[in-house]
mmCIF file of C-alpha atoms in Angstrom:
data_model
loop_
_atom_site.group_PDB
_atom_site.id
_atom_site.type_symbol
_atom_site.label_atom_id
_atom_site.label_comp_id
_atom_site.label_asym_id
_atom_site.label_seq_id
_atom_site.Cartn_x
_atom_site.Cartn_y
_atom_site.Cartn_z
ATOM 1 C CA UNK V 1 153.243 36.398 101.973
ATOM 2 C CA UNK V 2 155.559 33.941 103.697
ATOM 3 C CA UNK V 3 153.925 30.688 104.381
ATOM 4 C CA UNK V 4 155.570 30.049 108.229
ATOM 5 C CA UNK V 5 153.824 31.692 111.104
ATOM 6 C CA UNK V 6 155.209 33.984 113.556
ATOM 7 C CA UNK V 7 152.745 35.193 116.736
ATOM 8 C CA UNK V 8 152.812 39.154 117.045
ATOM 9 C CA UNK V 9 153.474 40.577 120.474
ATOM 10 C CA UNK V 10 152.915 43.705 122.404
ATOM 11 C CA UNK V 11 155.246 46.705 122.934
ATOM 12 C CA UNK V 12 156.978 47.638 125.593
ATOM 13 C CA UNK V 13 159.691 50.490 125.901
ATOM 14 C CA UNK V 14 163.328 50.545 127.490
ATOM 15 C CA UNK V 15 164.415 53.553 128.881
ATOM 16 C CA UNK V 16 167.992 54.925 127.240
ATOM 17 C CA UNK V 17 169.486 54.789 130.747
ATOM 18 C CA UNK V 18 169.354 50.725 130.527
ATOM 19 C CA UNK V 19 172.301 50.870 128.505
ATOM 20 C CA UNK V 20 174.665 51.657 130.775
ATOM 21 C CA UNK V 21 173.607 49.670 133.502
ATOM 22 C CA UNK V 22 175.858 46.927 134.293
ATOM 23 C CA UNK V 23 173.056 44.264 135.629
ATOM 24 C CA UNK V 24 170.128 43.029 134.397
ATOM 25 C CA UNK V 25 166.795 44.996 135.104
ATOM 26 C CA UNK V 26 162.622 44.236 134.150
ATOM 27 C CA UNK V 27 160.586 45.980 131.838
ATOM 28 C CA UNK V 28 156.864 46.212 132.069
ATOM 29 C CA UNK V 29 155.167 43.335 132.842
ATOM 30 C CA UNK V 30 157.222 41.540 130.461
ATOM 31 C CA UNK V 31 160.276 41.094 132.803
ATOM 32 C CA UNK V 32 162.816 41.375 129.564
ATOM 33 C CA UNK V 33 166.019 42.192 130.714
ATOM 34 C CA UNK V 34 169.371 43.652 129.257
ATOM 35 C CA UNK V 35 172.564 43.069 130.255
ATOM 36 C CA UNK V 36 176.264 44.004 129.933
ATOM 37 C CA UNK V 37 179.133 41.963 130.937
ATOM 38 C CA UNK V 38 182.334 41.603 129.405
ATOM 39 C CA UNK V 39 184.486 38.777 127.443
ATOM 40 C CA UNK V 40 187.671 37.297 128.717
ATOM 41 C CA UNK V 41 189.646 39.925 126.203
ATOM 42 C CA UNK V 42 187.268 43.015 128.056
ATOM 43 C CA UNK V 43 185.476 43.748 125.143
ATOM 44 C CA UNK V 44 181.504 44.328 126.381
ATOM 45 C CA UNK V 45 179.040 41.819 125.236
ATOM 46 C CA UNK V 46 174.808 43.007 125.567
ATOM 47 C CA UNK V 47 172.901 39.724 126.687
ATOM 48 C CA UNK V 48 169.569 39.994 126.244
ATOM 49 C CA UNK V 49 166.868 37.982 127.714
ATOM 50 C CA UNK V 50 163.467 36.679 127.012
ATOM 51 C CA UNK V 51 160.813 36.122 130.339
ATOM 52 C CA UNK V 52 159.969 32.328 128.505
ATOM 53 C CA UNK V 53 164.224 31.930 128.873
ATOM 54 C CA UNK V 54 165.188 32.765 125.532
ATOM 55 C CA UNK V 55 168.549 34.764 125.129
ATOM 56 C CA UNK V 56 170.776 36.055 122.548
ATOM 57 C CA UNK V 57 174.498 37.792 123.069
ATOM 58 C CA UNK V 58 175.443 40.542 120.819
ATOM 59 C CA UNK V 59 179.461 41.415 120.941
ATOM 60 C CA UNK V 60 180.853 44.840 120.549
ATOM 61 C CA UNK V 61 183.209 43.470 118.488
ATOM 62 C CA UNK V 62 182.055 43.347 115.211
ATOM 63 C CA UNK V 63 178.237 44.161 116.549
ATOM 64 C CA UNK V 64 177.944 40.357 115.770
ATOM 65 C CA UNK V 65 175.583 38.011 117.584
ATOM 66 C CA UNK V 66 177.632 35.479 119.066
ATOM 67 C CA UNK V 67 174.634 33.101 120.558
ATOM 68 C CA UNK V 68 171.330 32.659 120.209
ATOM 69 C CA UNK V 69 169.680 30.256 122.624
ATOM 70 C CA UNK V 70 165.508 28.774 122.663
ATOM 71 C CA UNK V 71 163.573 28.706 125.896
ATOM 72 C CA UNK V 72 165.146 25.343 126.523
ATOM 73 C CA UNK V 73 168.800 26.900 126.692
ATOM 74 C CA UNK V 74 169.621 25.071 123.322
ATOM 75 C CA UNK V 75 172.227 27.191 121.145
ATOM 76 C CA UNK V 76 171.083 27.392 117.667
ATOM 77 C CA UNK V 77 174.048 29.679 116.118
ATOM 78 C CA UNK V 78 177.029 27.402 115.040
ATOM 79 C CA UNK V 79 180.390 28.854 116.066
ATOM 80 C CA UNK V 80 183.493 27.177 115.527
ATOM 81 C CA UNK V 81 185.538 25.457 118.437
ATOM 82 C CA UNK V 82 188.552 26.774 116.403
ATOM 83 C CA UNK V 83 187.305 30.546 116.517
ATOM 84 C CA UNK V 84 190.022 32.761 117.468
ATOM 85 C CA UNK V 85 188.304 35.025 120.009
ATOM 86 C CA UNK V 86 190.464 38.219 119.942
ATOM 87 C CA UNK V 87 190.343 41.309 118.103
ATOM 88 C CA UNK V 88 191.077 42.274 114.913
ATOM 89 C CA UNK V 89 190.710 38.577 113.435
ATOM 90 C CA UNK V 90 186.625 37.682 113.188
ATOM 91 C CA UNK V 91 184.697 35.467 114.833
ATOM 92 C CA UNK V 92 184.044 32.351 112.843
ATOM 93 C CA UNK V 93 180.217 31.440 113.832
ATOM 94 C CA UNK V 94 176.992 33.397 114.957
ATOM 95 C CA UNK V 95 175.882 35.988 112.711
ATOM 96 C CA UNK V 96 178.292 38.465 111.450
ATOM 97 C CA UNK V 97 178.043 42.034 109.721
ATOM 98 C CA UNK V 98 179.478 42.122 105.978
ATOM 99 C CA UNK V 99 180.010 45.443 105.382
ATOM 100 C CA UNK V 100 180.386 47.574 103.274
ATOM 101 C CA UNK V 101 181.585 44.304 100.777
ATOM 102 C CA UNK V 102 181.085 40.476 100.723
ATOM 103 C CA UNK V 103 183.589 37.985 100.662
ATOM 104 C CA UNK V 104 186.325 39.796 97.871
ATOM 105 C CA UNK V 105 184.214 41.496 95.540
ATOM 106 C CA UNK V 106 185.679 45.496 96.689
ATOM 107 C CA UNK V 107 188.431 47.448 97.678
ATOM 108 C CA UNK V 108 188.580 46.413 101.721
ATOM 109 C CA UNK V 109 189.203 43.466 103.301
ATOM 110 C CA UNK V 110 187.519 39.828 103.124
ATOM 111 C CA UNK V 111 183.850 40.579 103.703
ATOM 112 C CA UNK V 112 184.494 43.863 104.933
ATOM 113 C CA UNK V 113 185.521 45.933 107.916
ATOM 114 C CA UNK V 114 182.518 45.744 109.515
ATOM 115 C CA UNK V 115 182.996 42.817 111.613
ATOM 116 C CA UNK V 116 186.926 43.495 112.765
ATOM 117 C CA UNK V 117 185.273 46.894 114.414
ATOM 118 C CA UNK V 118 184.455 48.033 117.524
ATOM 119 C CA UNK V 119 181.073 49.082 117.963
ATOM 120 C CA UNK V 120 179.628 51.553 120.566
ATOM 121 C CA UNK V 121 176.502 51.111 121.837
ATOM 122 C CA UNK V 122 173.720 54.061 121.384
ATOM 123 C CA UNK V 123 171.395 55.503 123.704
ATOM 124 C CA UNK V 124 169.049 57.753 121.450
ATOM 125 C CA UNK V 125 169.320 56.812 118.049
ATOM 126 C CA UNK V 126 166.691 57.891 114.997
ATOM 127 C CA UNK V 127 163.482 56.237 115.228
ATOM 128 C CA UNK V 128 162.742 53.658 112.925
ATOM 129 C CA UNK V 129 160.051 53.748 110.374
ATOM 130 C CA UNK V 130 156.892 52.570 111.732
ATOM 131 C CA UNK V 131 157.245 49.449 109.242
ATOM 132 C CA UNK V 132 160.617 48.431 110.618
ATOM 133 C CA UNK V 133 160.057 48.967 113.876
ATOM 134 C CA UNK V 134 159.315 45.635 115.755
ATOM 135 C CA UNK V 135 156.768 45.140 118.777
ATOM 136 C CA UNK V 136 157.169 43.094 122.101
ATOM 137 C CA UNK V 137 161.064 43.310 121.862
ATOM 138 C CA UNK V 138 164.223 43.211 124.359
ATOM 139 C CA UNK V 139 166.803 45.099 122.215
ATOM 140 C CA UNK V 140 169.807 47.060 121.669
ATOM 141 C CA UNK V 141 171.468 49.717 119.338
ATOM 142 C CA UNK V 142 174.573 50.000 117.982
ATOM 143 C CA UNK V 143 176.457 51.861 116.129
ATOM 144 C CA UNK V 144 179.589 52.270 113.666
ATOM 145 C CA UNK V 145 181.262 55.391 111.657
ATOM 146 C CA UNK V 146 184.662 54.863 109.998
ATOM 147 C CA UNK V 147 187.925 55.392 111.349
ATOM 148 C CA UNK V 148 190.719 56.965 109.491
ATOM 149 C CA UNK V 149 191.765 53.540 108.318
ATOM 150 C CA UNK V 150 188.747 52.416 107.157
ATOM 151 C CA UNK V 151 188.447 55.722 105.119
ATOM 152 C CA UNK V 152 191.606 55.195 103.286
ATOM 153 C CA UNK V 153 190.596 52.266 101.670
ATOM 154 C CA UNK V 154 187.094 53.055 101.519
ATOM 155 C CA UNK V 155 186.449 56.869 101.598
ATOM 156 C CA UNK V 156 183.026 57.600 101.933
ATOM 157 C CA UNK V 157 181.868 58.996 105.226
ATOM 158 C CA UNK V 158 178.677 56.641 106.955
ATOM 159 C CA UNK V 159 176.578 55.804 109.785
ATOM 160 C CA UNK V 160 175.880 52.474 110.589
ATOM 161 C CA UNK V 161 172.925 51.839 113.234
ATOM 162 C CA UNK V 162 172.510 48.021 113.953
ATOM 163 C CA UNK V 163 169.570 47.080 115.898
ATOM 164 C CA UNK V 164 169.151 43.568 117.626
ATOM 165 C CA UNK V 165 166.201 42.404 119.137
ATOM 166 C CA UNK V 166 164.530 39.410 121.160
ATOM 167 C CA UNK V 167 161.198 38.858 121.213
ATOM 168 C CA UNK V 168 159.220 37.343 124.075
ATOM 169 C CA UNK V 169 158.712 34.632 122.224
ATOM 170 C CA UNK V 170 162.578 33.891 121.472
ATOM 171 C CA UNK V 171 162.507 35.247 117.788
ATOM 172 C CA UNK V 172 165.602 36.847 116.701
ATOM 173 C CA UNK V 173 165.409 40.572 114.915
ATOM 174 C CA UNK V 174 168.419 42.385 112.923
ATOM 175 C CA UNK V 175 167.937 45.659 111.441
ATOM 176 C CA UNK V 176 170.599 47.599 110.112
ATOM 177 C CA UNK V 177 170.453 51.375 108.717
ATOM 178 C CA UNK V 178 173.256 52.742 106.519
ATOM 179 C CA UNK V 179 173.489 56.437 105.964
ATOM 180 C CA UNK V 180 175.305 58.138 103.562
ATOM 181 C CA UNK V 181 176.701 61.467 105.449
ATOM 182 C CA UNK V 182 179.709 61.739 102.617
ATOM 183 C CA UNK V 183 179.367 64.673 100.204
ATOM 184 C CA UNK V 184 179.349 62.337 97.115
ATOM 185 C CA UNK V 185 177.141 58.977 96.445
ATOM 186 C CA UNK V 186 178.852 55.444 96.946
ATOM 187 C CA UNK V 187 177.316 51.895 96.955
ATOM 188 C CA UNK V 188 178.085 48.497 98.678
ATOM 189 C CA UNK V 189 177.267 44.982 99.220
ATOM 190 C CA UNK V 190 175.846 43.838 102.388
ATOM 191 C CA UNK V 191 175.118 40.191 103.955
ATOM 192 C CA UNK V 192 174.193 38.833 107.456
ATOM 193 C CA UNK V 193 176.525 35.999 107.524
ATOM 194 C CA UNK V 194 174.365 33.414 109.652
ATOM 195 C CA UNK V 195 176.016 30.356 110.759
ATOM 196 C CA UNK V 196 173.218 28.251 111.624
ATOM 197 C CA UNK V 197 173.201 25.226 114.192
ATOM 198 C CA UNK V 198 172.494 21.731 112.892
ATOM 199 C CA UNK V 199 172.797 18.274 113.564
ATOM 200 C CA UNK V 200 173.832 16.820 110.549
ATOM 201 C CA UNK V 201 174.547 18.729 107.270
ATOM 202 C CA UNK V 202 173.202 15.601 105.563
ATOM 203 C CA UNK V 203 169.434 15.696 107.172
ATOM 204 C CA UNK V 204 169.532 19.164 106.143
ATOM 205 C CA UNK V 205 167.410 20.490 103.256
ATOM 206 C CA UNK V 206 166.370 24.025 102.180
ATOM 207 C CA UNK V 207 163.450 25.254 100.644
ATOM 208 C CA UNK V 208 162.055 28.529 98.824
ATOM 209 C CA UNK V 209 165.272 28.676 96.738
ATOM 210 C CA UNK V 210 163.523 26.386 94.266
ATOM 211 C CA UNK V 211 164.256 27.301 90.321
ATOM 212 C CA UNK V 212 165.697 30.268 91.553
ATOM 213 C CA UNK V 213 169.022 31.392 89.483
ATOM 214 C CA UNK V 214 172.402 31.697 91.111
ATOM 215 C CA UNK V 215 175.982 32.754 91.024
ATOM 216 C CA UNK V 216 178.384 29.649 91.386
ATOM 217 C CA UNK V 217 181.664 31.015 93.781
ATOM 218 C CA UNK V 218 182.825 27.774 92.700
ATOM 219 C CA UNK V 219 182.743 28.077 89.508
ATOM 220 C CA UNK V 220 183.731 31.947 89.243
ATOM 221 C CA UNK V 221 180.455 33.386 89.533
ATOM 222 C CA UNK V 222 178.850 31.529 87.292
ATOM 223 C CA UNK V 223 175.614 32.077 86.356
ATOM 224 C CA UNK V 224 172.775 28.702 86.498
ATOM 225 C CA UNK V 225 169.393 27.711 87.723
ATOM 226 C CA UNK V 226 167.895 25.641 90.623
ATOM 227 C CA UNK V 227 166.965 22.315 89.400
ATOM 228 C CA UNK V 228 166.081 20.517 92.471
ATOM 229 C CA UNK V 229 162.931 20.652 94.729
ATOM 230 C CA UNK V 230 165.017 21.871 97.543
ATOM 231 C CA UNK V 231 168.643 22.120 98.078
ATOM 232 C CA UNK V 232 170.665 19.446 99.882
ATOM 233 C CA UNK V 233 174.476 18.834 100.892
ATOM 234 C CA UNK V 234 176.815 16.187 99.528
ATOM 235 C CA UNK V 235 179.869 18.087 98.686
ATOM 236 C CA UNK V 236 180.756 21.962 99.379
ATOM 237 C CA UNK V 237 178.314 24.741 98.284
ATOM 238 C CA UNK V 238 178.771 28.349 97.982
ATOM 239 C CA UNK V 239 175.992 30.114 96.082
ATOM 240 C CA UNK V 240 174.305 33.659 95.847
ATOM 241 C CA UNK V 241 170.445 33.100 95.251
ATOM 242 C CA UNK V 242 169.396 35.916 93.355
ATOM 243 C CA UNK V 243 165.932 38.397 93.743
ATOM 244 C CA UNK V 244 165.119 35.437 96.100
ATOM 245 C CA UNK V 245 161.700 35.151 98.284
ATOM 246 C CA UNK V 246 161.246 37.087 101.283
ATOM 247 C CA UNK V 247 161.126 33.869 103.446
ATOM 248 C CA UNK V 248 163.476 30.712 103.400
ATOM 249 C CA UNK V 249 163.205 27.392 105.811
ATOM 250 C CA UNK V 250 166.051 25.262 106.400
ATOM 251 C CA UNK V 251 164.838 22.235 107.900
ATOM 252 C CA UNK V 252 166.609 19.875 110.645
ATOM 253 C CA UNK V 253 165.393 16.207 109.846
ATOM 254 C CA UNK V 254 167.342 14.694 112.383
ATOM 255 C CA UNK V 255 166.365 17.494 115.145
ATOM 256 C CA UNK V 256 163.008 17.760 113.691
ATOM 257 C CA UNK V 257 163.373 21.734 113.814
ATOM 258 C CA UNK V 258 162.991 24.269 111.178
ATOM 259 C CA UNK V 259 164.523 27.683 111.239
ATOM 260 C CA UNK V 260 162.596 30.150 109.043
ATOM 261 C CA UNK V 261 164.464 33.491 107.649
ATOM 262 C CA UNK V 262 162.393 36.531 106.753
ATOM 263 C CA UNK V 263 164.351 39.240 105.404
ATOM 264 C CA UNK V 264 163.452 43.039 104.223
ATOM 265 C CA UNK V 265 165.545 44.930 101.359
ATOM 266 C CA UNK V 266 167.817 41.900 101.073
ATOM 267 C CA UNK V 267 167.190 40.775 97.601
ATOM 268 C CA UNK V 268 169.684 37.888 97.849
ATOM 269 C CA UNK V 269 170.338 34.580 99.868
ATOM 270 C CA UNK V 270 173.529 33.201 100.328
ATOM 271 C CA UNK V 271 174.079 29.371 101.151
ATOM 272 C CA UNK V 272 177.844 28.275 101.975
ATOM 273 C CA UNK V 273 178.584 24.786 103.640
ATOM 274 C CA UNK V 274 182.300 24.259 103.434
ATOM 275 C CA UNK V 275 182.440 20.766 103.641
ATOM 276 C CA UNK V 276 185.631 18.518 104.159
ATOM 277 C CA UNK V 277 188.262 19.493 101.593
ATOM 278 C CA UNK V 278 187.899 23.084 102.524
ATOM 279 C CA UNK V 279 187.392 22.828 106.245
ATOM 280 C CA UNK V 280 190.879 21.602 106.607
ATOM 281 C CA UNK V 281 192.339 24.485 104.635
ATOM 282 C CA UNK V 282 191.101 27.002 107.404
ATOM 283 C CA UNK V 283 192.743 27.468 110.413
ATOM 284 C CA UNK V 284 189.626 28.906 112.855
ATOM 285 C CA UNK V 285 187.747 25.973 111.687
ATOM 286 C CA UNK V 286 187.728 22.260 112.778
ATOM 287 C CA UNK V 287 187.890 19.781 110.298
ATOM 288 C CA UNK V 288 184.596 17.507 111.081
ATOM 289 C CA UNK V 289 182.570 21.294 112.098
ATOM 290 C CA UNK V 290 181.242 21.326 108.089
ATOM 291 C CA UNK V 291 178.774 18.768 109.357
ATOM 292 C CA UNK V 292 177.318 20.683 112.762
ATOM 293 C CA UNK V 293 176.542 23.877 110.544
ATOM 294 C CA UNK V 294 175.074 25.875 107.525
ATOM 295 C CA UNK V 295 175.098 29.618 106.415
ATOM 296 C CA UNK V 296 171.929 30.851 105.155
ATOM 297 C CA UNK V 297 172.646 34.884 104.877
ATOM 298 C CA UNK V 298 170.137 37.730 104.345
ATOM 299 C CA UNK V 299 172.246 39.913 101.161
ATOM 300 C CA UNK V 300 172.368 42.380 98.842
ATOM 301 C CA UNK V 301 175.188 40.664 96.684
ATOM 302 C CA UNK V 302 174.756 40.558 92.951
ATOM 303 C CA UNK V 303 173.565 44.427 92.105
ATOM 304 C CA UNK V 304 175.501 47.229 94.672
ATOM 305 C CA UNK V 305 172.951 49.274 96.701
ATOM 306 C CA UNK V 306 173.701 52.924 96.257
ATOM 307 C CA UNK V 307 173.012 56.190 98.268
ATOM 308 C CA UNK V 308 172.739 59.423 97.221
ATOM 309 C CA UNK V 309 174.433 62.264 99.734
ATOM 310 C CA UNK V 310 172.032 61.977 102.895
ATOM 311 C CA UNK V 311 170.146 58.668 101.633
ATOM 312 C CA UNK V 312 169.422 55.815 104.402
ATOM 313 C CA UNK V 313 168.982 52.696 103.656
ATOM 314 C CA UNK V 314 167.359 49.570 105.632
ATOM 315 C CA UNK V 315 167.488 45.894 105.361
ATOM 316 C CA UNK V 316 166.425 43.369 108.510
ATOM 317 C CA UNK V 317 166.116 39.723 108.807
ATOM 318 C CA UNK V 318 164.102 37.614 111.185
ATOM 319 C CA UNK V 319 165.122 34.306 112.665
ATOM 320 C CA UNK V 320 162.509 31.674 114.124
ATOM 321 C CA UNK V 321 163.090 28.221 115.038
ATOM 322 C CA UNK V 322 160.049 26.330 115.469
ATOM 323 C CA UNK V 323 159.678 22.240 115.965
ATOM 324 C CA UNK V 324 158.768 20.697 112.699
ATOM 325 C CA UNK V 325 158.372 17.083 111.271
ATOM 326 C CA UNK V 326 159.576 16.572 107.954
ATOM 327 C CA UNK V 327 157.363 19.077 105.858
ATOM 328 C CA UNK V 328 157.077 22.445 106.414
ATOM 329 C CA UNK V 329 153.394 22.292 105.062
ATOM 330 C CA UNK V 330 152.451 21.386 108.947
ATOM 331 C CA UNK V 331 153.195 25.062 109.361
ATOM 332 C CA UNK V 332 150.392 27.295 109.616
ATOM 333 C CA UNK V 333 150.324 29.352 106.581
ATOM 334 C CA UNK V 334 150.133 33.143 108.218
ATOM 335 C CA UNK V 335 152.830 36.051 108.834
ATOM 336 C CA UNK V 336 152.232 39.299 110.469
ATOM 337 C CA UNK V 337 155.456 40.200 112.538
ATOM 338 C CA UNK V 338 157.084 43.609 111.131
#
């Protein structure tokens, strides 16, 4: 059970034909909308929109969700004011798709091809289990099979179905399906890589990774264990958490918000801040930006997940930001949202 609440909220349905339209449009008596506009490169972008002014944007390229915003129009993804905006070169900021490896650990390149790709957006896909299939939501499908490139350096034949959805209440859903439609099994590594808004990487603490082991990137993948009560920032981290809780909270001091991340067949968590040395190694990033932002990523790192010949598998993570003081106990202590 995670300890942060989330309210449940009705159902509503949007028709298939909503996908195509170019201009927003209401549904039920919820007056969600979906809309589809294009980026200065004309590459379509889905904005979808909450009736209490929530929104998120979800690009084509790379299905990655490029903003998030709250009912007060505050942004809460991080994206760099160095991020080169232009296909093939990623996006560096909101929450990208690392697929079908993370960072270098494979055969493709750096976190995968997932997020250099083109997506198409899908009118009728499978339905979703009835456990996976979240209420009260503005959302779209996506979707992604290989291209001849991709399947020389990885050749295993897939379906990728990304789902993103907005609840009424501003709550942020990913759920992503990987099929195996390739005559012979294959396994991968999977993260959402979420860049998360913050005012100052200092007032910034994370709990629920507590005695947890890790792997160290810094130190080769080394193997230790969480010694402190939560985790802070003073110089650059870059950790998988392994077989980690379902829910983690990163709390804002300064902003006196907390974001809470649920996840679903994710076993991992991923937390990567830079910080200064690094930031001024990379080129889409500005040198100061370590301090504005944190990655806390939903993954499947440390053991591969494998499918059989016509397996699917399913992992989802949900995103809240709720107003907090500086203890999370003030939160009430129910969940009931998938």
């Amino acid at each position: 059970m995670c300890p942060y609440f989330i309210q449940p909220v009705p159902c509503f349905h949007i028709p298939a034909s909503l996908h195509r339209m170019g201009h927003s449009a209401a549904v039920c008596n919820y007056k969600a909308s979906i809309e589809l506009t294009k980026d200065w490169n004309g590459i379509e972008q889905v904005v979808l929109r909450s009736p209490q002014g929530a929104s998120a944007r979800v690009s084509l390229h790379g299905g990655q969700v490029i903003s998030w915003r709250n009912d007060k129009g505050e942004e809460l993804l991080f994206t760099s004011s160095k991020a080169i905006l232009k296909s093939p070169k990623a996006m560096r900021g909101g929450i990208s798709i690392c697929f079908p490896q993370f960072a270098n650990c494979g055969s493709t390149e750096l976190h995968g091809f997932a997020r250099n790709r083109i997506w198409t957006i899908e009118d009728n896909p499978p339905p979703l289990p009835p456990n996976n299939n979240p209420t009260g939501k503005s959302f779209i499908d996506l979707l992604l099979k290989p291209t001849e490139e991709d399947l020389k350096c990885w050749p295993h034949g897939f379906e990728f179905r990304l789902r993103v959805c907005l609840a009424s209440d501003g709550n942020l859903v990913l759920i992503s399906r990987i099929r195996n439609i390739n005559g012979k099994a294959f396994s991968f590594s999977f993260a959402y890589h979420t860049h998360l808004s913050v005012s100052d990487i200092s007032e910034v603490r994370i709990e629920g990774l507590e005695t947890l082991d890790y792997l160290d990137n810094l130190c080769q993948r080394e193997r230790f264990t969480e010694q402190a009560d939560a985790i802070t920032f003073e110089s650059e981290v870059d950790r998988v958490y392994v077989r980690s809780p379902q829910c983690v909270a990163v709390l804002d001091h300064e902003k006196k918000r907390t974001y809470v991340m649920r996840k679903q067949g994710l076993p991992d968590t991923v937390v990567w801040n830079p910080w200064e040395k690094k930031s001024k190694t990379m080129t889409d990033f500005g040198d100061e930006e370590y301090k504005q932002m944190v990655c806390v990523d939903g993954a499947a790192i440390e053991k591969n997940i494998s499918l059989k010949p016509g397996e699917e598998w399913t992992g989802s993570i949900e995103l809240v930001a709720v107003p907090s003081s500086f203890c999370t106990d003030e939160l009430h202590p129910r969940l009931n949202f998938f």
